Amino acid sequence: MTVLSVDLGTSNTVAVLSQEGRLPRVVEVDGSSTMPSAVFAEHGELIVGREAERRARLDPASFEPNPKRRVDEGTLLLGTQVVPVTDALAAVLRRVGDEVRRQLGANPDEVRLTHPAQWGPVRRNTLLSAARQAKLGGELILVPEPVAAASHFASFPGQSLEPGQALAVYDLGAGTFDVAVVGATRQGFVVLAEGGLADLGGLDVDHALLEHISRQAAGRDPGRWADLMRPTRTEDRRAQRALREDVRVAKESLSNHPQTDVPLPEPFEDVLVSRAELESLIRPNLMRSVELMSSTVKAAGLTLDGLAGIYLVGGSSRIPLVATLISEQLHVVPTRLDQPETAVALGAHQLPKASLGLRTEDLAGTFSKASAAATTHMPSPPRPQPQQQPVPPPQQRPQVVSPQPTPVAPQPFYPQPQPMPQPMAWQQPPMPYGMPMRGPSNAMAYVTAGLFLVVSVLTLICGFINTDSSPEVDDSFVALVGFQFTEDVTGNGDFAISASLTVGFTVMLFAGLLLTRVGVFRWILVALGAALTISYVWGLIWVIDKNGEDYLSLLIICLVLWLAATIAAAIPPTGHAMRGYQRRFATAPGWR
């Protein structure tokens, strides 16, 4: 008998297959144990998985990365096509079924589909309809995700759940957060209490990090950033798609590294983000999840001390702050696997078929008190007896996740958490709105620009004082701006003084470039530089005509200065000019 278990997740889909008593194995689709749940509409067909993500770069409007998250909407608008949500989910399941049939040569005898415990009959029927439409074959069975997770937890030596014991399942996936208390009985597992947050998941963490980056980058060119966030052109949609992918990769990188760079499209500079910044953004929402788990345990009539454990599943449970908050707030050390994405699919596969229909009302009174759960010692729930004793794959060893400040042994895919430094006065959680947060590169630009401004202001003051003291010039401002290259002016040296003032204005122009980098003010500087460059070209022609060789070299110097400043203002910054400062100073002792 062949059994297929499918966990159709918000972002990724995982399938597990067993055949004729063999050990269950994860089905690799396109060479990976997880397949993106994304769909792409093209010429009336739906393309799924990594190929859908690839084609999204060509036409982002025809792409839906998370069809499961829109299960209540009924239909999706993909480009110019209206696609029922059932069809989108069926396309994802059909791709899994095609791969299974390619490996087996036939349909599986039984298909188990996992779903959130909070899903009601309408959503469950939508999932069943999609599975029938995908023609997966065999008998279709629905399994609540927390029940599958508890089964997986109990399959490891030393982690079995005896009848009367209970496990809290903390499931932080891409789309939602779900928490459930699952109890073990002689017949199997049952959900005692459940809860969830629809506005908390990995995608919401991505969105919070993107908003944080927006507060730093948008000030450089608000109009361009608005086009990027609300794209109307295909190139802007492509740029936004690439940006969101880079933000997701940065979020995952911060689970293993203290800081990382987020590349931004032109003309914006790359942004350096740290784990401390990410944690300050998501800490309030993660605290909500921990509080909800505590209240869910109480709703089940249990206490935290009476639990057999807290099991972390879902890809976003890799975030170190999750384990830290649970340990700090609930004083319970949670357990997590190397690959939490596969826990639900593997657990659904290991459940006895006879236990799949259990509900809480079938077992009223079994979990009346937490003490009874902790002291009951009875045989483990029955499991199928295959030809070989099932053992977990080597990479699926359970781990106890210690709170972040506590040193633990290095673990694959989950390195030793580093103690965070004591927060300084300026390291406050960013506000949803307000002034952009300044990073190290901005600080260097401001210091440099400040020095330029001091020098230029002193130059201007000295120049105006000396010019006003000359009786031959009635109006020094006219001599400066109007460039009255007369014999009276040049003969008494006032042209040289006006040139020194021009040098001061040139320095101020460079300071303005450092301060603004991009934006409307840059084009004002370009226009001013172009006008003064033309004036100096006219002055150069006048001096040559009057044989004023004494001031020719000074005039050429001023002309070159203004021309260089104008070109520098006209060329958009590449977004990488200050990266060296950013990396050197952000990691220097005492800088952060």
Short mmCIF file of N, CA and C in Angstrom, two decimals, residues 267 320 346 568:
data_model
loop_
_atom_site.label_atom_id
_atom_site.label_comp_id
_atom_site.label_asym_id
_atom_site.label_seq_id
_atom_site.Cartn_x
_atom_site.Cartn_y
_atom_site.Cartn_z
N PRO A 267 18.03 54.07 -8.21
CA PRO A 267 19.28 54.73 -7.82
C PRO A 267 19.55 54.66 -6.32
N PRO A 320 15.52 33.22 15.69
CA PRO A 320 16.01 32.96 17.05
C PRO A 320 15.16 33.59 18.14
N LEU A 346 5.67 14.82 7.43
CA LEU A 346 6.17 13.55 7.98
C LEU A 346 5.26 13.03 9.08
N ALA A 568 29.00 65.86 -11.81
CA ALA A 568 28.75 65.01 -10.63
C ALA A 568 27.30 65.07 -10.19
#
